[in-house]
PDB file of C-alpha atoms in Angstrom:
ATOM      1  CA  PRO A   1      95.003  81.573 116.150  1.00 65.00           C
ATOM      2  CA  TYR A   2      94.479  82.101 112.384  1.00 79.00           C
ATOM      3  CA  PHE A   3      90.899  81.766 111.113  1.00 85.00           C
ATOM      4  CA  GLY A   4      91.368  80.824 107.472  1.00 81.00           C
ATOM      5  CA  TYR A   5      87.956  81.879 106.147  1.00 80.00           C
ATOM      6  CA  ALA A   6      87.660  85.186 108.007  1.00 85.00           C
ATOM      7  CA  ARG A   7      87.818  87.329 104.843  1.00 78.00           C
ATOM      8  CA  GLN A   8      84.846  85.484 103.289  1.00 75.00           C
ATOM      9  CA  HIS A   9      82.369  86.923 105.789  1.00 76.00           C
ATOM     10  CA  HIS A  10      79.792  88.287 103.323  1.00 70.00           C
ATOM     11  CA  ASN A  11      77.895  87.050 100.295  1.00 74.00           C
ATOM     12  CA  TYR A  12      79.937  89.058  97.818  1.00 69.00           C
ATOM     13  CA  LYS A  13      78.710  89.661  94.260  1.00 73.00           C
ATOM     14  CA  ARG A  14      80.340  87.340  91.702  1.00 72.00           C
ATOM     15  CA  ASP A  15      78.510  88.502  88.562  1.00 74.00           C
ATOM     16  CA  LYS A  16      81.662  88.701  86.453  1.00 75.00           C
ATOM     17  CA  GLU A  17      82.683  85.116  87.158  1.00 74.00           C
ATOM     18  CA  TYR A  18      79.324  83.329  87.285  1.00 76.00           C
ATOM     19  CA  GLY A  19      76.689  85.610  85.750  1.00 81.00           C
ATOM     20  CA  PRO A  20      74.060  88.100  86.966  1.00 82.00           C
ATOM     21  CA  GLY A  21      72.916  87.654  90.563  1.00 80.00           C
ATOM     22  CA  ALA A  22      75.699  85.221  91.515  1.00 76.00           C
ATOM     23  CA  LEU A  23      76.943  85.495  95.105  1.00 75.00           C
ATOM     24  CA  SER A  24      79.880  83.979  96.945  1.00 75.00           C
ATOM     25  CA  VAL A  25      79.346  81.662  99.892  1.00 82.00           C
ATOM     26  CA  ASN A  26      79.647  83.184 103.374  1.00 87.00           C
ATOM     27  CA  ASP A  27      82.392  80.742 104.376  1.00 90.00           C
ATOM     28  CA  ALA A  28      83.067  82.388 107.744  1.00 92.00           C
ATOM     29  CA  LYS A  29      79.468  81.880 108.833  1.00 93.00           C
ATOM     30  CA  ILE A  30      79.508  78.200 107.824  1.00 93.00           C
ATOM     31  CA  ILE A  31      82.726  77.522 109.757  1.00 94.00           C
ATOM     32  CA  LEU A  32      81.397  79.347 112.824  1.00 96.00           C
ATOM     33  CA  GLU A  33      78.170  77.329 112.709  1.00 95.00           C
ATOM     34  CA  ILE A  34      80.247  74.127 112.713  1.00 95.00           C
ATOM     35  CA  ILE A  35      82.319  75.377 115.659  1.00 96.00           C
ATOM     36  CA  ARG A  36      79.096  76.255 117.508  1.00 96.00           C
ATOM     37  CA  LEU A  37      78.145  72.558 117.485  1.00 96.00           C
ATOM     38  CA  PHE A  38      81.027  71.852 119.866  1.00 97.00           C
ATOM     39  CA  THR A  39      81.399  74.957 122.040  1.00 97.00           C
ATOM     40  CA  THR A  40      79.755  78.195 123.144  1.00 97.00           C
ATOM     41  CA  LYS A  41      82.972  80.230 123.325  1.00 97.00           C
ATOM     42  CA  LEU A  42      85.653  80.914 120.735  1.00 96.00           C
ATOM     43  CA  PHE A  43      88.924  82.821 121.187  1.00 95.00           C
ATOM     44  CA  THR A  44      90.451  84.480 118.112  1.00 95.00           C
ATOM     45  CA  ILE A  45      93.316  86.880 117.430  1.00 95.00           C
ATOM     46  CA  ASN A  46      92.531  90.026 115.419  1.00 95.00           C
ATOM     47  CA  ILE A  47      89.858  88.206 113.443  1.00 94.00           C
ATOM     48  CA  HIS A  48      89.247  89.987 110.137  1.00 91.00           C
ATOM     49  CA  PHE A  49      85.463  90.272 110.328  1.00 91.00           C
ATOM     50  CA  PHE A  50      85.364  92.182 113.644  1.00 92.00           C
ATOM     51  CA  LYS A  51      85.961  95.906 113.166  1.00 89.00           C
ATOM     52  CA  ASP A  52      85.239  96.921 116.764  1.00 90.00           C
ATOM     53  CA  PRO A  53      86.809  95.523 119.982  1.00 90.00           C
ATOM     54  CA  GLU A  54      83.367  95.420 121.608  1.00 90.00           C
ATOM     55  CA  GLN A  55      81.967  92.911 119.097  1.00 92.00           C
ATOM     56  CA  LYS A  56      81.444  89.385 120.397  1.00 94.00           C
ATOM     57  CA  GLU A  57      78.887  87.893 118.015  1.00 94.00           C
ATOM     58  CA  PHE A  58      78.902  87.167 114.307  1.00 94.00           C
ATOM     59  CA  GLU A  59      75.682  88.205 112.584  1.00 91.00           C
ATOM     60  CA  GLY A  60      73.421  85.211 111.984  1.00 91.00           C
ATOM     61  CA  VAL A  61      75.306  82.875 114.339  1.00 94.00           C
ATOM     62  CA  GLU A  62      73.606  82.664 117.712  1.00 93.00           C
ATOM     63  CA  GLY A  63      74.901  80.943 120.825  1.00 95.00           C
ATOM     64  CA  LEU A  64      78.604  81.411 120.078  1.00 96.00           C
ATOM     65  CA  GLU A  65      80.474  84.085 122.051  1.00 96.00           C
ATOM     66  CA  ILE A  66      83.672  85.214 120.344  1.00 96.00           C
ATOM     67  CA  TYR A  67      86.534  86.775 122.313  1.00 96.00           C
ATOM     68  CA  ASN A  68      88.744  88.601 119.828  1.00 95.00           C
ATOM     69  CA  LEU A  69      92.205  89.135 121.332  1.00 95.00           C
ATOM     70  CA  ASP A  70      94.078  92.177 120.015  1.00 96.00           C
ATOM     71  CA  VAL A  71      97.856  91.915 119.511  1.00 96.00           C
ATOM     72  CA  PHE A  72      98.312  95.275 117.742  1.00 97.00           C
ATOM     73  CA  PRO A  73      99.692  96.845 120.961  1.00 97.00           C
ATOM     74  CA  GLN A  74     102.305  94.058 121.204  1.00 97.00           C
ATOM     75  CA  ILE A  75     103.317  94.608 117.573  1.00 97.00           C
ATOM     76  CA  LEU A  76     103.822  98.322 118.145  1.00 97.00           C
ATOM     77  CA  LYS A  77     105.674  97.651 121.399  1.00 97.00           C
ATOM     78  CA  PHE A  78     108.056  95.388 119.474  1.00 96.00           C
ATOM     79  CA  ILE A  79     108.711  98.220 117.009  1.00 96.00           C
ATOM     80  CA  LYS A  80     109.133 100.774 119.775  1.00 96.00           C
ATOM     81  CA  ASP A  81     111.572  98.495 121.615  1.00 96.00           C
ATOM     82  CA  LYS A  82     113.554  98.131 118.370  1.00 95.00           C
ATOM     83  CA  GLN A  83     113.706 101.940 118.134  1.00 94.00           C
ATOM     84  CA  GLU A  84     115.157 102.165 121.627  1.00 93.00           C
ATOM     85  CA  ALA A  85     117.530  99.184 121.375  1.00 94.00           C
ATOM     86  CA  GLU A  86     120.953  99.870 122.902  1.00 92.00           C
ATOM     87  CA  ASP A  87     122.707  97.732 120.293  1.00 93.00           C
ATOM     88  CA  GLU A  88     122.990  99.804 117.101  1.00 91.00           C
ATOM     89  CA  ARG A  89     122.849  96.631 115.020  1.00 90.00           C
ATOM     90  CA  GLU A  90     119.387  95.855 116.434  1.00 91.00           C
ATOM     91  CA  ARG A  91     118.091  99.420 116.438  1.00 93.00           C
ATOM     92  CA  LEU A  92     115.315 100.439 114.055  1.00 93.00           C
ATOM     93  CA  GLU A  93     115.839 104.054 113.041  1.00 94.00           C
ATOM     94  CA  LEU A  94     112.501 105.738 112.375  1.00 95.00           C
ATOM     95  CA  VAL A  95     111.832 109.391 111.587  1.00 96.00           C
ATOM     96  CA  ARG A  96     108.640 110.826 113.144  1.00 97.00           C
ATOM     97  CA  PRO A  97     106.825 107.478 112.778  1.00 97.00           C
ATOM     98  CA  ILE A  98     103.083 107.352 112.202  1.00 97.00           C
ATOM     99  CA  VAL A  99     100.928 104.209 112.362  1.00 97.00           C
ATOM    100  CA  VAL A 100      98.468 103.970 109.478  1.00 97.00           C
ATOM    101  CA  ALA A 101      95.512 101.627 108.964  1.00 96.00           C
ATOM    102  CA  PRO A 102      95.405 100.625 105.259  1.00 93.00           C
ATOM    103  CA  ASP A 103      91.588 100.880 105.351  1.00 91.00           C
ATOM    104  CA  ARG A 104      88.724 101.625 107.723  1.00 89.00           C
ATOM    105  CA  GLY A 105      88.410  97.953 108.668  1.00 86.00           C
ATOM    106  CA  SER A 106      91.375  98.049 111.045  1.00 91.00           C
ATOM    107  CA  LEU A 107      91.015 101.731 111.972  1.00 94.00           C
ATOM    108  CA  VAL A 108      89.694 101.318 115.538  1.00 95.00           C
ATOM    109  CA  TYR A 109      92.332  98.742 116.486  1.00 96.00           C
ATOM    110  CA  VAL A 110      95.136 100.857 114.985  1.00 96.00           C
ATOM    111  CA  MET A 111      93.910 103.979 116.767  1.00 97.00           C
ATOM    112  CA  LEU A 112      93.728 102.283 120.177  1.00 97.00           C
ATOM    113  CA  ALA A 113      97.138 100.624 119.851  1.00 97.00           C
ATOM    114  CA  ALA A 114      98.846 103.769 118.553  1.00 97.00           C
ATOM    115  CA  LYS A 115      97.436 105.905 121.350  1.00 97.00           C
ATOM    116  CA  ALA A 116      98.487 103.334 123.962  1.00 96.00           C
ATOM    117  CA  LEU A 117     102.087 103.302 122.681  1.00 96.00           C
ATOM    118  CA  GLY A 118     102.384 107.032 122.008  1.00 95.00           C
ATOM    119  CA  PHE A 119     102.376 106.962 118.180  1.00 97.00           C
ATOM    120  CA  ASP A 120     100.580 109.323 115.825  1.00 97.00           C
ATOM    121  CA  TRP A 121      97.995 107.484 113.739  1.00 97.00           C
ATOM    122  CA  GLY A 122      95.909 107.750 110.590  1.00 97.00           C
ATOM    123  CA  PHE A 123      94.150 105.710 107.928  1.00 96.00           C
ATOM    124  CA  LEU A 124      93.790 105.223 104.177  1.00 95.00           C
ATOM    125  CA  GLU A 125      90.667 104.331 102.229  1.00 91.00           C
ATOM    126  CA  LYS A 126      90.371 101.477  99.752  1.00 77.00           C
ATOM    127  CA  GLU A 127      87.784  99.475  97.844  1.00 72.00           C
ATOM    128  CA  ARG A 128      88.254  95.734  97.363  1.00 64.00           C
ATOM    129  CA  ILE A 129      87.688  94.725  93.741  1.00 58.00           C
ATOM    130  CA  SER A 130      88.498  91.020  94.132  1.00 55.00           C
ATOM    131  CA  GLY A 131      90.454  88.684  96.379  1.00 54.00           C
ATOM    132  CA  GLU A 132      93.628  89.721  94.577  1.00 56.00           C
ATOM    133  CA  ASP A 133      93.012  93.380  93.761  1.00 61.00           C
ATOM    134  CA  VAL A 134      92.088  96.576  95.603  1.00 65.00           C
ATOM    135  CA  ALA A 135      91.702 100.197  94.547  1.00 70.00           C
ATOM    136  CA  GLN A 136      92.802 103.125  96.662  1.00 72.00           C
ATOM    137  CA  LEU A 137      89.993 105.686  96.940  1.00 75.00           C
ATOM    138  CA  SER A 138      92.553 108.338  97.898  1.00 87.00           C
ATOM    139  CA  ASP A 139      96.304 108.588  98.445  1.00 89.00           C
ATOM    140  CA  LYS A 140      95.776 110.989 101.345  1.00 93.00           C
ATOM    141  CA  VAL A 141      96.252 109.814 104.934  1.00 95.00           C
ATOM    142  CA  LYS A 142      93.495 111.004 107.263  1.00 94.00           C
ATOM    143  CA  THR A 143      93.166 111.119 111.024  1.00 95.00           C
ATOM    144  CA  ILE A 144      90.311 112.090 113.336  1.00 93.00           C
ATOM    145  CA  ILE A 145      90.494 115.231 115.471  1.00 92.00           C
ATOM    146  CA  ASN A 146      87.560 116.232 117.673  1.00 90.00           C
ATOM    147  CA  GLY A 147      85.326 113.849 115.750  1.00 91.00           C
ATOM    148  CA  GLN A 148      86.254 115.321 112.359  1.00 92.00           C
ATOM    149  CA  GLU A 149      88.233 113.563 109.625  1.00 94.00           C
ATOM    150  CA  VAL A 150      91.214 115.660 108.537  1.00 95.00           C
ATOM    151  CA  ILE A 151      94.107 115.034 106.153  1.00 95.00           C
ATOM    152  CA  ILE A 152      97.458 114.617 107.872  1.00 95.00           C
ATOM    153  CA  GLY A 153     100.759 115.178 106.072  1.00 95.00           C
ATOM    154  CA  ILE A 154     103.333 112.376 106.001  1.00 97.00           C
ATOM    155  CA  GLN A 155     106.056 114.142 103.989  1.00 97.00           C
ATOM    156  CA  GLY A 156     109.448 112.957 105.246  1.00 97.00           C
ATOM    157  CA  ARG A 157     107.904 110.649 107.864  1.00 97.00           C
ATOM    158  CA  ASP A 158     108.206 106.897 108.339  1.00 96.00           C
ATOM    159  CA  VAL A 159     104.902 105.024 108.040  1.00 96.00           C
ATOM    160  CA  ILE A 160     103.950 101.773 109.772  1.00 96.00           C
ATOM    161  CA  LEU A 161     101.081 100.155 107.830  1.00 95.00           C
ATOM    162  CA  LEU A 162      99.371  97.976 110.442  1.00 96.00           C
ATOM    163  CA  ASP A 163      96.688  95.436 109.461  1.00 94.00           C
ATOM    164  CA  ASP A 164      95.176  92.213 110.786  1.00 94.00           C
ATOM    165  CA  ILE A 165      96.346  90.092 107.845  1.00 91.00           C
ATOM    166  CA  ILE A 166      98.707  90.151 104.882  1.00 90.00           C
ATOM    167  CA  ALA A 167      97.404  87.487 102.488  1.00 88.00           C
ATOM    168  CA  ALA A 168      98.461  88.253  98.903  1.00 84.00           C
ATOM    169  CA  GLY A 169      99.946  91.543 100.066  1.00 86.00           C
ATOM    170  CA  THR A 170      97.913  93.674  97.642  1.00 86.00           C
ATOM    171  CA  THR A 171      96.521  95.982 100.328  1.00 88.00           C
ATOM    172  CA  GLN A 172      99.984  96.607 101.767  1.00 90.00           C
ATOM    173  CA  LYS A 173     101.499  97.279  98.349  1.00 89.00           C
ATOM    174  CA  LYS A 174      98.730  99.685  97.321  1.00 90.00           C
ATOM    175  CA  GLY A 175      98.969 101.431 100.686  1.00 92.00           C
ATOM    176  CA  THR A 176     102.727 101.725 100.306  1.00 93.00           C
ATOM    177  CA  GLU A 177     102.308 103.289  96.859  1.00 93.00           C
ATOM    178  CA  SER A 178      99.885 105.857  98.289  1.00 94.00           C
ATOM    179  CA  CYS A 179     102.208 106.739 101.167  1.00 95.00           C
ATOM    180  CA  ARG A 180     105.189 107.148  98.855  1.00 95.00           C
ATOM    181  CA  LYS A 181     103.167 109.430  96.575  1.00 95.00           C
ATOM    182  CA  GLU A 182     102.481 111.566  99.635  1.00 96.00           C
ATOM    183  CA  GLY A 183     106.193 111.794 100.433  1.00 96.00           C
ATOM    184  CA  ALA A 184     106.734 109.128 103.100  1.00 96.00           C
ATOM    185  CA  ARG A 185     110.442 108.520 103.769  1.00 96.00           C
ATOM    186  CA  LYS A 186     109.995 104.835 104.516  1.00 94.00           C
ATOM    187  CA  VAL A 187     107.021 102.436 104.740  1.00 94.00           C
ATOM    188  CA  LEU A 188     107.000  99.391 107.028  1.00 94.00           C
ATOM    189  CA  GLY A 189     104.278  96.726 106.950  1.00 93.00           C
ATOM    190  CA  ALA A 190     103.125  95.073 110.175  1.00 95.00           C
ATOM    191  CA  THR A 191     100.463  92.425 110.730  1.00 95.00           C
ATOM    192  CA  SER A 192      99.004  89.885 113.151  1.00 95.00           C
ATOM    193  CA  HIS A 193      98.730  87.173 110.480  1.00 94.00           C
ATOM    194  CA  PRO A 194     101.595  87.115 107.926  1.00 92.00           C
ATOM    195  CA  VAL A 195     100.152  84.574 105.462  1.00 90.00           C
ATOM    196  CA  PHE A 196     102.038  85.775 102.331  1.00 89.00           C
ATOM    197  CA  VAL A 197     100.289  83.410  99.905  1.00 85.00           C
ATOM    198  CA  GLY A 198     102.323  84.879  97.051  1.00 79.00           C
ATOM    199  CA  GLY A 199     105.602  84.801  98.926  1.00 83.00           C
ATOM    200  CA  THR A 200     107.634  87.750 100.218  1.00 81.00           C
ATOM    201  CA  ALA A 201     109.548  88.648  97.048  1.00 75.00           C
ATOM    202  CA  GLY A 202     107.742  91.978  96.770  1.00 73.00           C
ATOM    203  CA  PHE A 203     108.904  93.144 100.197  1.00 76.00           C
ATOM    204  CA  GLU A 204     112.298  94.674 100.975  1.00 74.00           C
ATOM    205  CA  GLY A 205     112.689  92.642 104.166  1.00 69.00           C
ATOM    206  CA  ILE A 206     110.913  90.897 107.030  1.00 71.00           C
ATOM    207  CA  LEU A 207     111.486  91.765 110.713  1.00 66.00           C
TER     208      LEU A 207
END
């Protein structure tokens, strides 16, 4: 279910490492072209390069239909069930929880899952600098009301940062910093693909 090259889905600039005009290889496209040699259909789970549930084709790869299964609703259901657990030892105490996408890439999936499970939702904005580093464009959490982006307060609330993948964990850590600056009581990270290439030492705990 985990597509290892999903984050390398563009020819990113690599000027700093290899000189002016240098680009990275579009690894995702190469892997998909290999898969296309053997099948016309591919099933994935919250694949990183699809930002919309309606997408079924990867740009430049013809003849391969991709069915991207979304498990965000199941993740939020797990959290909601933990909130309502009868056993106090199993119960997850959350104060006015809000589900937040750490960037616009997972925004649509977060919005749909949160609405389906009855959670408030919002999103942060970031810019990826490298595979290991990201910059937050703003610490403010936004939501969309009547088609307009508006800032939503998270003071004293518990935040669930929901994303398709935690690789090095940089996005989650930066998002957590932003939420704490804005007064979040507690920040939980949730993901479809917990890779944790750098380990889990930087996290308080794992559910």
